[in-house]
XYZ file of C-alpha atoms in Angstrom:
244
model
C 5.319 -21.700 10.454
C 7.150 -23.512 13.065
C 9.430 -26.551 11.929
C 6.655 -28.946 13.517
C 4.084 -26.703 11.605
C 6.100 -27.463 8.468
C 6.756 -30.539 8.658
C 2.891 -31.370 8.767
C 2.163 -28.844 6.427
C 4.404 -30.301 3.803
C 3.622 -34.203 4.386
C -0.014 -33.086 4.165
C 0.298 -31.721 0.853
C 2.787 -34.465 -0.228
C -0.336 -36.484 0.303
C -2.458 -34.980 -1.334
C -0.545 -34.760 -4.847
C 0.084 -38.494 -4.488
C -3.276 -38.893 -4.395
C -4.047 -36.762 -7.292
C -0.862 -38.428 -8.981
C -2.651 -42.032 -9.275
C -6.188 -40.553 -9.910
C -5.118 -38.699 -12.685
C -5.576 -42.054 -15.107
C -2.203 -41.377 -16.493
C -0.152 -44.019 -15.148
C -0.162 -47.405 -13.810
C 2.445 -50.148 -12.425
C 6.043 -49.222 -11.719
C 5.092 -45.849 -13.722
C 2.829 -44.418 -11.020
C 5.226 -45.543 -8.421
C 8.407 -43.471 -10.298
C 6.133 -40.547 -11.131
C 4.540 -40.223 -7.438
C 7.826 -40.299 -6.175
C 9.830 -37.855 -8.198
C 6.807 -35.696 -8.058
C 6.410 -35.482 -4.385
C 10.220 -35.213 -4.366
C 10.296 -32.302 -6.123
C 7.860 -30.505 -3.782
C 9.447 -31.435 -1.134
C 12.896 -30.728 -1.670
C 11.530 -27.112 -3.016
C 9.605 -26.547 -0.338
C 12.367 -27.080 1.951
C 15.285 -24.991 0.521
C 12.586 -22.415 -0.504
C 11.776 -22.423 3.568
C 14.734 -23.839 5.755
C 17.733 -22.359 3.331
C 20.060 -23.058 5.954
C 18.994 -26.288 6.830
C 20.671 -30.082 5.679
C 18.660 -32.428 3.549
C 18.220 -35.780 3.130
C 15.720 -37.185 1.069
C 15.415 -40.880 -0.639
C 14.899 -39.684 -4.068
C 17.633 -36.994 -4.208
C 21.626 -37.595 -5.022
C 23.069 -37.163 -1.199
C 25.261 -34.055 -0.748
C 27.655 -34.235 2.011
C 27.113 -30.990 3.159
C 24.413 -31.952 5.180
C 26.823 -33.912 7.804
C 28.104 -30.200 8.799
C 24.784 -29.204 9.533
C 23.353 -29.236 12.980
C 19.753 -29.252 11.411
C 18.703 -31.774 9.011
C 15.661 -32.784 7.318
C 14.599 -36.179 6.253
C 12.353 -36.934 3.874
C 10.674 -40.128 2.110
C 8.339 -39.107 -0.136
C 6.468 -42.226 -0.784
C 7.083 -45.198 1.880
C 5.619 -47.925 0.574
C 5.517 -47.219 -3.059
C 4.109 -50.786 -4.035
C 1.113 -50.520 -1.655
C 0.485 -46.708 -2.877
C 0.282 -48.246 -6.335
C -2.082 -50.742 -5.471
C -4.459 -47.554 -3.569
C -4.028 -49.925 -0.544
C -3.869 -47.430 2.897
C -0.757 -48.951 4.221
C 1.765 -45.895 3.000
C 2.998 -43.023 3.961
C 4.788 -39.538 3.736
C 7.423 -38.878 6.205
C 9.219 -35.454 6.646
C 11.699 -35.202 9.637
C 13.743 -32.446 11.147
C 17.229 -34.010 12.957
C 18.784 -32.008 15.090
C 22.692 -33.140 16.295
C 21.230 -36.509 14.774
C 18.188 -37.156 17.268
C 14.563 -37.597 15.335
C 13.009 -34.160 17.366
C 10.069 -32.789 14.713
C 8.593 -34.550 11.837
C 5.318 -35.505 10.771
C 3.779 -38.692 8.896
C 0.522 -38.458 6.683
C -1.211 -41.479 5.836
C -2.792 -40.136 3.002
C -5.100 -43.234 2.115
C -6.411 -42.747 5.548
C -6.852 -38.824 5.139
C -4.685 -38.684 8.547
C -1.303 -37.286 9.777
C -0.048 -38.178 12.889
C 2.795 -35.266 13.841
C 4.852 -34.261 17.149
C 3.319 -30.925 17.760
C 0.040 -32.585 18.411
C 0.035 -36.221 19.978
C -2.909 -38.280 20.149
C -4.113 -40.292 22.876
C -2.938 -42.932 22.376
C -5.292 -46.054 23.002
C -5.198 -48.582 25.847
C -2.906 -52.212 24.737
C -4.897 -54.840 23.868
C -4.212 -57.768 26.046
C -2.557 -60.313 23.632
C 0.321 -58.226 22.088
C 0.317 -57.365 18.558
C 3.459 -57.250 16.301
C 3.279 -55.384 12.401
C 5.554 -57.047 10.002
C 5.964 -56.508 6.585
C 2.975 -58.058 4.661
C 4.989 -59.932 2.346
C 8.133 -61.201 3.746
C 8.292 -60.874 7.810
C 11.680 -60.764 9.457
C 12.872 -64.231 11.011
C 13.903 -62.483 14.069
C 10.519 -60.943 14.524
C 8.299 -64.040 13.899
C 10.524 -65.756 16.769
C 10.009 -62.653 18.846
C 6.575 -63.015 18.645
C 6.410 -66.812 19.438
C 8.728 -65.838 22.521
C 6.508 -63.223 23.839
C 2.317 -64.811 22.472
C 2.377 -61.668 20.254
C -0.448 -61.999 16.889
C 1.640 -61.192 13.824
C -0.324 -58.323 12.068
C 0.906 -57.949 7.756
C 1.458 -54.420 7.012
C 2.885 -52.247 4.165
C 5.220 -49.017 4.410
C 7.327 -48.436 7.827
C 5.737 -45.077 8.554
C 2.565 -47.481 8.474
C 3.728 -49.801 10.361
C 5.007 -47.630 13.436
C 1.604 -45.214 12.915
C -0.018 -48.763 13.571
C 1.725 -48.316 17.158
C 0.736 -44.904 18.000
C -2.554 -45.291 16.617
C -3.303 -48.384 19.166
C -3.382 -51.137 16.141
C -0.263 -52.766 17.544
C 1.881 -52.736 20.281
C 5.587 -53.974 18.390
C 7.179 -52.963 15.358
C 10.229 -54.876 15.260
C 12.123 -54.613 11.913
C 15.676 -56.462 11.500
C 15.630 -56.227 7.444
C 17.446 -53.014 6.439
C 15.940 -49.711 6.224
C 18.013 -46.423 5.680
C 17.576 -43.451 7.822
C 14.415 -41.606 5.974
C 12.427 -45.078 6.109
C 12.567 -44.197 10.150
C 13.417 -40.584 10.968
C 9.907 -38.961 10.617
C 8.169 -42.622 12.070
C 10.564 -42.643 15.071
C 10.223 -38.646 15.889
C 6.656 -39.231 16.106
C 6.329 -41.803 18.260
C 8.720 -40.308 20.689
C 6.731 -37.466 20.949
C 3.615 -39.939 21.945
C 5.576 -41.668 25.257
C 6.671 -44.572 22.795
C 9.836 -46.646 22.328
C 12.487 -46.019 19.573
C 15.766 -47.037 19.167
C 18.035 -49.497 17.537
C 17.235 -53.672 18.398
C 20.232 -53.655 20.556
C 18.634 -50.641 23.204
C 20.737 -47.921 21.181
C 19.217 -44.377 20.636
C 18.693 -43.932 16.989
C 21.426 -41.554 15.354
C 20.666 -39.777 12.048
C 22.418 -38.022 9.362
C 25.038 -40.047 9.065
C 27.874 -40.490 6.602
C 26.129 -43.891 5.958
C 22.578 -43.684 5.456
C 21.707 -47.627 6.006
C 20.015 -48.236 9.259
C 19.547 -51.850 9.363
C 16.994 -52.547 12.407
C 14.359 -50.537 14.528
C 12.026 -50.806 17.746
C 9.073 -48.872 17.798
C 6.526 -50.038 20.572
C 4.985 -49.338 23.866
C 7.246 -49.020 26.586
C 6.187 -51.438 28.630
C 7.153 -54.119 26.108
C 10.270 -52.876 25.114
C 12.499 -54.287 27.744
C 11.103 -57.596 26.865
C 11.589 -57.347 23.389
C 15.039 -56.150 23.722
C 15.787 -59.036 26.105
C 14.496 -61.906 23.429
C 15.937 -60.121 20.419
C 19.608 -60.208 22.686
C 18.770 -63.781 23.309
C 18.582 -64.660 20.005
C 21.970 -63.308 18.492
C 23.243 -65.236 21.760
């Protein structure tokens, strides 16, 4: 397989055990969250060394190793993004598997499995014409200050939404325009989302206009811009205005 091939390959099947996972009857609350994570964690991270030996890995659910900062290639994985909305069987998460190369989001893949869908950089969608009042995804249950005045700034409709990799697959999927996020994230809640939109003609980077930078020393990656690119000049420009 190819690393784009992979990557698809291996979020699709993620999926799909996550699925199985919560219809299995066996667990419920926090339980099903912990066990669909360290399940899919453990296929991941197994698939990975068993196929890309050579390759760096980061993953949310593993201990970091340092050894992966001496690696050109590194892949980053969240196995379950949005663990609360995969326990309630909402559609809003996702599986995200990344390859970073010299820290820039090239390949990765993100399955939505509730929606039987993965959106991936080998094979972009069209995506679908903007709808004329702008819309903004923002976490369902406690939306980022600097986004809600964003969206008053610019007439954008504030759209609740679960997981990240939902959130920005809202984007290239033509459910939204904006996915600002200012609330902290760490760099497998973004790598996979952000390679994939790239590789659809979208907008990614840091709220200040900064490329996004992975596999770093430091993990936490506290804000992202996903959107199309004819709002992202705006968006910078109000978000700058604010910390003004």
């Amino acid at each position: 397989m190819t690393d784009a091939e992979l990557a698809a390959h291996l979020a699709h099947v993620a999926g799909k055990i996550l699925i199985e996972v919560r219809e299995s009857g066996m667990f419920e609350g926090k339980s099903l969250g912990k066990a669909g994570d360290e399940t899919a964690n453990q296929f991941l991270c197994h698939a990975l060394r068993q196929q890309r030996p050579e390759d760096g890995l980061l993953s949310e659910e593993e201990k970091d190793n340092a050894a992966r900062l001496d690696k050109k290639r590194v892949w980053i994985v969240d196995p379950v993004d949005g663990t609360r909305e995969y326990g309630e069987a909402r559609t809003d998460w996702a599986v995200h598997v990344a390859l970073c190369i010299d820290g820039r989001p090239e390949i990765g893949a993100v399955a939505l499995p509730g929606l039987d869908c993965v959106l991936r950089t080998d094979a972009p969608i069209d995506v679908p014409a903007a709808a004329e009042k702008p819309r903004m995804v923002v976490s369902r249950t406690r939306p980022a200050a600097e986004a809600v005045k964003v969206s008053e700034a610019i007439g954008a409709e504030l759209v609740g939404m679960g997981s990240a990799g939902a959130k920005a697959m809202a984007v290239v999927r033509g459910e939204a325009e904006i996915y600002l996020h200012t609330g902290g994230q760490y760099e497998w809640d973004s790598a996979a989302p952000a390679a994939v939109a790239l590789a659809h003609g979208l907008h990614a980077s840091r709220i200040d206009g900064s490329p996004l930078t992975y596999n770093q020393a430091d993990t936490y990656m506290p804000d992202l811009l996903i959107c199309r690119p004819e709002w992202a000049e705006r968006v910078l420009s109000e978000v700058a205005a604010l910390a003004s």
